[in-house]
Short mmCIF file of C-alpha atoms and ligand atoms in Angstrom, two decimals:
data_model
loop_
_atom_site.label_atom_id
_atom_site.label_comp_id
_atom_site.label_asym_id
_atom_site.label_seq_id
_atom_site.Cartn_x
_atom_site.Cartn_y
_atom_site.Cartn_z
CA MET A 6 45.71 68.41 -25.37
CA ILE A 7 43.36 67.79 -28.28
CA LYS A 8 40.20 65.75 -27.99
CA MET A 9 39.34 62.79 -30.14
CA PRO A 10 36.48 63.57 -32.58
CA ALA A 11 33.28 61.97 -31.32
CA ASN A 12 32.84 59.96 -34.51
CA ILE A 13 36.06 58.00 -34.01
CA ASP A 14 35.82 55.02 -31.73
CA PHE A 15 38.35 52.27 -32.13
CA THR A 16 38.12 50.65 -28.71
CA SER A 17 34.74 48.90 -28.66
CA ASN A 18 36.39 45.51 -28.20
CA PHE A 19 39.43 46.64 -26.23
CA THR A 20 38.28 46.08 -22.64
CA ASP A 21 39.83 47.20 -19.35
CA ASP A 22 40.40 43.58 -18.37
CA PRO A 23 43.41 42.34 -20.36
CA THR A 24 42.37 38.71 -19.94
CA GLN A 25 39.17 39.28 -21.94
CA SER A 26 40.28 41.98 -24.32
CA PHE A 27 40.41 42.11 -28.07
CA THR A 28 42.80 44.35 -30.00
CA PRO A 29 41.81 47.91 -30.89
CA ASP A 30 40.20 48.38 -34.31
CA ALA A 31 42.44 48.57 -37.37
CA GLU A 32 41.98 52.37 -37.77
CA TYR A 33 43.87 52.86 -34.54
CA TYR A 34 46.98 51.76 -36.47
CA PHE A 35 46.58 53.89 -39.58
CA SER A 36 44.15 56.79 -39.06
CA THR A 37 45.85 60.12 -39.76
CA ASP A 38 43.43 61.77 -37.29
CA ILE A 39 44.57 59.47 -34.51
CA PHE A 40 48.21 60.01 -35.43
CA GLU A 41 47.75 63.78 -35.15
CA ILE A 42 46.22 63.35 -31.68
CA GLU A 43 49.06 61.02 -30.65
CA ARG A 44 51.67 63.56 -31.72
CA ARG A 45 50.14 66.22 -29.52
CA ASN A 46 48.80 64.19 -26.61
CA ILE A 47 51.58 61.60 -26.35
CA PHE A 48 54.84 62.76 -27.94
CA TYR A 49 54.54 66.47 -27.13
CA ARG A 50 53.45 65.87 -23.53
CA ASN A 51 55.73 63.10 -22.26
CA TRP A 52 59.42 62.55 -21.56
CA VAL A 53 61.24 61.26 -24.61
CA TYR A 54 64.84 60.34 -25.30
CA PHE A 55 67.08 62.95 -26.93
CA CYS A 56 70.83 62.11 -26.65
CA HIS A 57 73.73 61.50 -24.26
CA GLU A 58 75.57 64.39 -22.58
CA SER A 59 78.85 63.21 -24.11
CA GLN A 60 77.43 64.20 -27.51
CA VAL A 61 77.61 67.83 -26.39
CA GLU A 62 80.79 67.50 -24.35
CA LYS A 63 82.43 70.94 -24.65
CA PRO A 64 81.01 74.44 -24.10
CA GLY A 65 79.34 75.53 -27.34
CA ASP A 66 78.67 71.96 -28.56
CA TYR A 67 75.17 71.51 -29.94
CA LEU A 68 73.09 68.71 -31.41
CA VAL A 69 69.85 69.07 -33.37
CA GLY A 70 67.26 66.31 -33.27
CA ASP A 71 63.65 65.68 -34.17
CA VAL A 72 60.82 64.83 -31.80
CA VAL A 73 58.02 63.62 -34.08
CA GLY A 74 58.21 66.63 -36.39
CA GLN A 75 59.49 69.19 -33.85
CA SER A 76 63.08 70.29 -34.39
CA ILE A 77 64.88 70.63 -31.04
CA TYR A 78 68.49 71.31 -30.14
CA VAL A 79 70.54 70.80 -27.00
CA LEU A 80 73.51 73.04 -26.40
CA ARG A 81 76.17 73.22 -23.69
CA GLY A 82 76.56 76.83 -22.60
CA ASN A 83 79.82 78.53 -21.66
CA ASP A 84 78.79 77.89 -18.04
CA GLY A 85 78.96 74.12 -18.76
CA VAL A 86 75.19 73.68 -18.39
CA VAL A 87 73.32 71.75 -21.10
CA ARG A 88 69.98 73.26 -22.13
CA ALA A 89 67.34 72.31 -24.69
CA PHE A 90 65.48 74.66 -27.06
CA PHE A 91 63.00 74.67 -29.91
CA ASN A 92 65.03 75.19 -33.07
CA VAL A 93 63.24 78.31 -34.26
CA CYS A 94 64.10 81.99 -34.53
CA ARG A 95 61.88 84.43 -32.65
CA HIS A 96 61.78 86.85 -35.60
CA ARG A 97 60.01 85.05 -38.44
CA SER A 98 60.63 81.41 -37.59
CA HIS A 99 63.64 80.41 -39.66
CA GLN A 100 65.33 77.36 -38.17
CA LEU A 101 68.49 78.30 -36.33
CA LEU A 102 70.76 75.25 -36.39
CA SER A 103 71.21 71.97 -38.20
CA GLY A 104 73.17 68.80 -37.52
CA ASN A 105 75.76 69.21 -34.80
CA GLY A 106 78.78 71.39 -34.19
CA ASN A 107 80.36 73.95 -31.90
CA LEU A 108 79.41 77.59 -31.46
CA LYS A 109 81.90 80.11 -30.13
CA SER A 110 79.60 82.65 -28.55
CA VAL A 111 76.38 83.21 -30.45
CA ILE A 112 73.73 81.57 -32.59
CA ARG A 113 73.17 83.64 -35.71
CA CYS A 114 69.92 83.18 -37.61
CA PRO A 115 70.73 82.72 -41.31
CA TYR A 116 67.72 84.79 -42.44
CA HIS A 117 68.06 88.35 -40.98
CA SER A 118 71.00 87.76 -38.67
CA TRP A 119 69.35 88.03 -35.29
CA THR A 120 71.91 86.73 -32.81
CA TYR A 121 71.30 84.88 -29.55
CA ASP A 122 73.69 83.95 -26.77
CA LEU A 123 74.21 80.30 -25.87
CA GLU A 124 71.59 80.59 -23.11
CA GLY A 125 68.99 81.57 -25.72
CA ASN A 126 68.76 85.33 -24.99
CA LEU A 127 68.50 87.72 -27.93
CA ARG A 128 71.75 89.67 -28.13
CA ASN A 129 71.15 91.74 -31.21
CA ALA A 130 68.65 92.26 -34.02
CA PRO A 131 69.90 94.43 -36.91
CA LYS A 132 68.15 97.86 -36.95
CA CYS A 133 66.30 97.15 -33.72
CA ASP A 134 67.25 100.58 -32.32
CA ASP A 135 65.13 102.12 -35.07
CA VAL A 136 62.08 100.01 -34.27
CA LYS A 137 59.46 101.40 -31.89
CA ASN A 138 59.17 99.69 -28.51
CA PHE A 139 61.44 96.82 -29.46
CA ASP A 140 62.16 94.89 -26.29
CA LYS A 141 65.08 92.48 -26.75
CA GLU A 142 64.20 90.66 -23.57
CA SER A 143 60.90 89.49 -25.00
CA PHE A 144 62.51 87.45 -27.75
CA SER A 145 64.48 84.67 -26.11
CA ILE A 146 64.51 81.32 -27.87
CA SER A 147 61.76 79.07 -26.51
CA ALA A 148 63.22 76.62 -24.00
CA VAL A 149 62.33 72.94 -23.78
CA SER A 150 62.14 71.05 -20.46
CA MET A 151 65.11 68.75 -20.12
CA GLU A 152 66.39 66.24 -17.58
CA THR A 153 69.35 63.89 -17.42
CA VAL A 154 69.41 60.34 -16.10
CA GLY A 155 72.82 58.68 -15.91
CA GLY A 156 74.12 61.07 -18.57
CA PHE A 157 71.20 60.51 -20.94
CA ILE A 158 69.15 63.57 -21.86
CA LEU A 159 65.38 63.37 -22.06
CA VAL A 160 63.15 66.23 -23.16
CA ASN A 161 59.50 67.10 -22.69
CA LEU A 162 57.91 69.56 -25.12
CA ASP A 163 55.09 70.41 -22.73
CA ALA A 164 55.82 73.73 -21.04
CA ASN A 165 53.89 72.53 -17.96
CA ALA A 166 55.44 69.08 -17.83
CA GLN A 167 55.69 67.17 -14.57
CA SER A 168 59.27 66.28 -13.65
CA LEU A 169 60.49 62.95 -14.98
CA ASP A 170 60.48 61.51 -11.46
CA GLU A 171 56.83 62.51 -11.01
CA ALA A 172 55.82 61.32 -14.46
CA ALA A 173 57.63 57.96 -14.34
CA PRO A 174 58.48 57.42 -10.65
CA SER A 175 60.74 54.38 -10.79
CA PHE A 176 62.46 55.06 -14.11
CA ARG A 177 65.57 56.74 -12.72
CA GLU A 178 66.14 54.05 -10.10
CA ARG A 179 65.63 51.20 -12.56
CA PHE A 180 67.81 52.76 -15.20
CA LEU A 181 70.68 53.53 -12.81
CA ALA A 182 70.56 49.98 -11.41
CA MET A 183 70.78 48.63 -14.95
CA ALA A 184 73.45 51.06 -16.16
CA PRO A 185 75.31 52.29 -13.07
CA GLU A 186 78.17 54.03 -14.87
CA SER A 187 76.28 55.33 -17.85
CA THR A 188 77.55 58.89 -17.38
CA LYS A 189 80.89 57.60 -18.72
CA LEU A 190 79.42 56.25 -21.95
CA HIS A 191 80.12 57.55 -25.44
CA HIS A 192 78.11 57.18 -28.60
CA ALA A 193 79.85 54.58 -30.78
CA LYS A 194 77.51 53.94 -33.70
CA SER A 195 73.94 54.35 -34.97
CA GLN A 196 71.92 52.18 -37.26
CA GLU A 197 68.76 53.58 -38.76
CA PHE A 198 65.81 51.63 -40.09
CA GLU A 199 62.80 52.99 -41.99
CA ILE A 200 59.82 50.72 -41.45
CA ASN A 201 56.50 50.77 -43.24
CA ALA A 202 54.42 50.23 -40.13
CA ASN A 203 52.69 52.33 -37.49
CA TRP A 204 54.89 52.97 -34.46
CA LYS A 205 52.48 51.09 -32.17
CA VAL A 206 52.71 47.94 -34.28
CA ILE A 207 56.47 48.07 -33.74
CA VAL A 208 56.29 48.74 -30.00
CA GLU A 209 53.76 45.92 -29.62
CA ASN A 210 56.07 43.55 -31.45
CA PHE A 211 58.93 44.68 -29.23
CA LEU A 212 56.94 44.13 -26.02
CA GLU A 213 55.45 40.72 -26.67
CA ASN A 214 57.34 37.49 -26.45
CA TYR A 215 54.55 35.30 -27.89
CA HIS A 216 55.90 35.57 -31.44
CA SER A 217 59.44 34.71 -30.33
CA PHE A 218 58.51 31.05 -30.09
CA TYR A 219 56.93 30.69 -33.50
CA SER A 220 57.91 33.31 -36.03
CA GLY A 221 61.27 32.61 -37.63
CA PRO A 222 64.66 30.89 -37.39
CA ALA A 223 66.43 33.77 -35.61
CA HIS A 224 63.54 34.13 -33.16
CA ALA A 225 63.81 30.42 -32.36
CA LYS A 226 67.36 31.13 -31.18
CA LEU A 227 66.23 33.89 -28.80
CA SER A 228 65.47 31.31 -26.13
CA ASP A 229 69.22 30.54 -26.05
CA VAL A 230 70.10 34.20 -25.44
CA ILE A 231 68.19 34.27 -22.15
CA ASP A 232 68.28 31.70 -19.37
CA GLN A 233 64.51 31.13 -19.42
CA SER A 234 64.37 29.99 -15.78
CA SER A 235 65.60 33.42 -14.67
CA TYR A 236 63.40 35.50 -16.99
CA GLN A 237 61.34 38.12 -15.17
CA TRP A 238 59.26 41.14 -16.05
CA ASP A 239 57.55 43.96 -14.32
CA ILE A 240 55.07 46.64 -15.30
CA SER A 241 54.95 49.94 -13.46
CA ASP A 242 52.79 52.58 -15.14
CA LYS A 243 54.96 54.07 -17.92
CA ILE A 244 57.71 51.48 -17.50
CA VAL A 245 57.99 47.87 -18.56
CA GLN A 246 61.14 46.02 -17.52
CA PHE A 247 62.44 42.63 -18.59
CA THR A 248 65.45 40.94 -17.00
CA GLY A 249 67.12 37.59 -17.26
CA LYS A 250 70.49 35.91 -16.99
CA GLY A 251 72.35 35.30 -20.21
CA GLY A 252 72.05 31.83 -21.72
CA ALA A 253 75.02 29.43 -21.68
CA PRO A 254 77.84 31.13 -23.67
CA ASP A 255 78.31 28.07 -25.90
CA LYS A 256 74.64 28.26 -26.87
CA LEU A 257 74.43 31.97 -27.69
CA PRO A 258 73.91 32.58 -31.41
CA TYR A 259 76.86 35.00 -31.42
CA ALA A 260 80.49 34.93 -30.22
CA THR A 261 80.84 36.05 -26.61
CA ALA A 262 83.26 36.05 -23.74
CA GLY A 263 80.56 35.36 -21.17
CA PRO A 264 77.08 36.06 -19.93
CA ARG A 265 77.69 39.45 -18.29
CA THR A 266 76.87 42.95 -19.45
CA LEU A 267 78.90 46.05 -20.13
CA PHE A 268 78.39 46.94 -16.47
CA GLY A 269 79.41 43.51 -15.21
CA GLN A 270 75.99 42.34 -14.03
CA ASP A 271 74.83 38.75 -14.10
CA GLU A 272 71.43 39.85 -15.37
CA GLY A 273 72.88 39.98 -18.83
CA PHE A 274 69.59 40.63 -20.48
CA ASN A 275 67.93 43.82 -19.29
CA ILE A 276 65.39 46.04 -20.96
CA VAL A 277 63.92 49.18 -19.44
CA PHE A 278 61.15 50.44 -21.71
CA LEU A 279 59.90 53.96 -21.07
CA TRP A 280 56.50 54.73 -22.61
CA PRO A 281 55.86 55.83 -25.26
CA ASN A 282 58.73 54.72 -27.47
CA THR A 283 62.16 54.25 -25.89
CA ALA A 284 63.97 51.10 -24.77
CA PHE A 285 67.35 50.91 -23.05
CA ILE A 286 68.89 47.47 -23.49
CA THR A 287 71.88 45.49 -22.25
CA LEU A 288 72.69 42.09 -23.71
CA PRO A 289 74.57 39.11 -22.31
CA GLY A 290 78.19 39.04 -23.46
CA ALA A 291 78.02 42.37 -25.31
CA ASN A 292 79.90 45.45 -24.10
CA VAL A 293 77.27 47.90 -25.15
CA LEU A 294 74.22 49.80 -23.98
CA LEU A 295 71.66 50.00 -26.76
CA VAL A 296 69.02 52.69 -27.09
CA PHE A 297 66.18 51.58 -29.30
CA LEU A 298 63.74 54.26 -30.47
CA MET A 299 60.48 53.81 -32.31
CA ASN A 300 59.89 57.31 -33.72
CA PRO A 301 56.76 57.78 -35.82
CA THR A 302 57.23 59.72 -39.06
CA SER A 303 53.61 59.37 -40.22
CA SER A 304 50.59 57.26 -39.33
CA GLU A 305 52.11 54.36 -41.29
CA THR A 306 55.89 54.85 -41.19
CA THR A 307 58.41 54.68 -38.38
CA HIS A 308 62.02 55.75 -38.12
CA GLU A 309 63.85 53.29 -35.90
CA PRO A 310 67.31 54.35 -34.75
CA LEU A 311 69.38 51.84 -32.82
CA LEU A 312 72.09 53.71 -30.91
CA TYR A 313 75.18 52.02 -29.47
CA PHE A 314 76.95 53.41 -26.41
CA THR A 315 80.25 52.06 -25.04
CA PHE A 316 82.85 53.36 -22.60
CA ASP A 317 85.45 54.24 -25.22
CA GLY A 318 83.19 54.99 -28.17
CA GLU A 319 84.46 51.85 -29.94
CA ILE A 320 82.74 48.52 -30.52
CA ASP A 321 84.85 45.44 -29.77
CA ALA A 322 84.72 42.28 -31.89
CA GLN A 323 82.62 40.36 -29.37
CA THR A 324 80.06 43.13 -29.18
CA ARG A 325 80.01 43.48 -32.95
CA SER A 326 79.21 39.79 -33.25
CA ALA A 327 76.26 40.21 -30.87
CA VAL A 328 74.83 43.34 -32.42
CA ASP A 329 75.31 41.96 -35.94
CA TRP A 330 73.21 38.97 -34.95
CA PHE A 331 70.45 41.19 -33.59
CA ASN A 332 70.54 43.50 -36.61
CA ASP A 333 71.19 41.14 -39.48
CA LYS A 334 69.37 38.03 -38.31
CA LEU A 335 66.71 38.93 -35.76
CA GLY A 336 65.87 42.49 -36.87
CA PRO A 337 64.86 41.69 -40.47
CA GLU A 338 62.45 39.03 -39.22
CA ASP A 339 60.79 41.61 -36.96
CA VAL A 340 60.62 44.24 -39.71
CA GLU A 341 58.92 41.76 -42.01
CA LEU A 342 56.43 40.80 -39.29
CA CYS A 343 55.51 44.43 -38.57
CA GLU A 344 55.19 45.45 -42.23
CA SER A 345 52.98 42.45 -42.94
CA VAL A 346 50.75 43.38 -39.99
CA GLN A 347 50.46 46.95 -41.30
CA ARG A 348 49.33 45.67 -44.70
CA GLY A 349 46.95 43.22 -43.01
CA LEU A 350 45.32 46.01 -40.99
CA HIS A 351 44.05 47.48 -44.27
CA SER A 352 42.41 44.21 -45.30
CA LEU A 353 38.64 44.34 -45.67
CA GLY A 354 38.74 41.06 -43.76
CA CYS A 355 40.55 42.56 -40.76
CA ARG A 356 38.59 42.33 -37.48
CA PRO A 357 39.68 42.95 -33.88
CA GLY A 358 41.72 39.93 -32.76
CA ARG A 359 41.86 38.35 -29.32
CA LEU A 360 44.78 39.31 -27.10
CA MET A 361 46.45 36.14 -25.84
CA VAL A 362 46.68 36.73 -22.11
CA ASP A 363 46.83 34.07 -19.41
CA PRO A 364 44.46 34.46 -16.40
CA ASP A 365 47.24 35.65 -14.05
CA CYS A 366 49.17 37.73 -16.59
CA SER A 367 52.11 35.68 -15.48
CA LYS A 368 53.28 33.70 -18.49
CA GLU A 369 56.25 34.74 -20.58
CA TRP A 370 54.15 34.46 -23.76
CA SER A 371 51.27 36.55 -22.43
CA GLU A 372 50.31 39.67 -24.38
CA HIS A 373 49.30 41.69 -21.31
CA PHE A 374 52.29 44.03 -21.85
CA LEU A 375 50.72 44.97 -25.12
CA HIS A 376 47.39 45.58 -23.41
CA HIS A 377 49.13 47.83 -20.90
CA PHE A 378 50.91 49.78 -23.64
CA ASN A 379 47.66 50.36 -25.51
CA SER A 380 45.82 51.34 -22.32
CA LEU A 381 48.34 54.16 -21.85
CA ASN A 382 47.99 55.22 -25.49
CA ILE A 383 44.19 55.12 -25.46
CA ALA A 384 43.94 57.12 -22.21
CA ALA A 385 46.21 59.79 -23.75
CA ILE A 386 44.36 59.80 -27.09
CA LYS A 387 40.99 60.14 -25.42
CA GLY A 388 42.39 62.96 -23.29
S1 FES B 423 63.83 84.76 -39.13
FE1 FES B 423 65.58 84.77 -37.93
S2 FES B 423 66.38 86.72 -38.18
FE2 FES B 423 64.60 86.76 -39.36
FE1 FE2 B 424 60.69 39.76 -32.53
#
């Protein structure tokens, strides 16, 4: 945990009461000092998405990924157990693996050929018998805490992390109710977006519905995707959940066979957002579970992978129509909104704005979700 320097205060107008709060100051969205604190206090200390177990299906399968600048890999051992590790050799820190693949029995470091077994223990280091007091057992690859929920793997880089169930008590239950057979899913496709905006600008845009009514032609159609009379939401510490029935199939802006989800539920529209940056999404009439990640790459850039999971690893025509609408019509409007906000935050005329929150935090347009998100961030940043 690192502490915020005393000379940085960006919350003078952001009050505890969401109904009276202004936004944080502009620096909160572009300061490199704040980004460095966020990396360590938020992304390296909380549970974040990594992959699905089916992506490391067989013994020896591995997958390398990045958690805000930390290279991590998951690997299925010969005992069938999936484990997560920091991707770094214990000799002089060469990275061990890249991409994905299958290992027969050992990981061999490309630099001086130290070899490790699939459980991370050092098997051999060339010439180590000639080195004084060399203790092989002291040089295992550093493990990363890992948990699975419905087949999805989450990691926590903090060696003293609370379990996922302690850290986000209702996440497992909510996710499994939304995606009851998710252990059977397979990764079908990824789309990657590079956005010139701070990750929090993008999460805020994702969490608030206020702009949906006013911001662009595709957004205007969003109200047809969800049966507004059934729309509900719920905040529970690190989780924000939105649910609603699908709109009438003949009104949806994409071709569909009906209002249900991949898992057959009537609540076609379902989002479980896990702070800080992961959303699991089902859509009405689309046979897919989407994982939407907002991964910061710097204080002002965000890598946004959209991952598609289906039962057979294929995307049917109906689902393609739905995801194409979200990606080609709705997505570009959101990217433009976020990038314009990021530019605006640098304006000499930028001042804290008023959060639009109704007195009961009960309206679908209310920005109290955004207040909640920033309260979690600010508490973590301030340590
Ligand atoms: S850095 Fe890996 S063997 Fe030397
Ligand atoms: Fe939007």
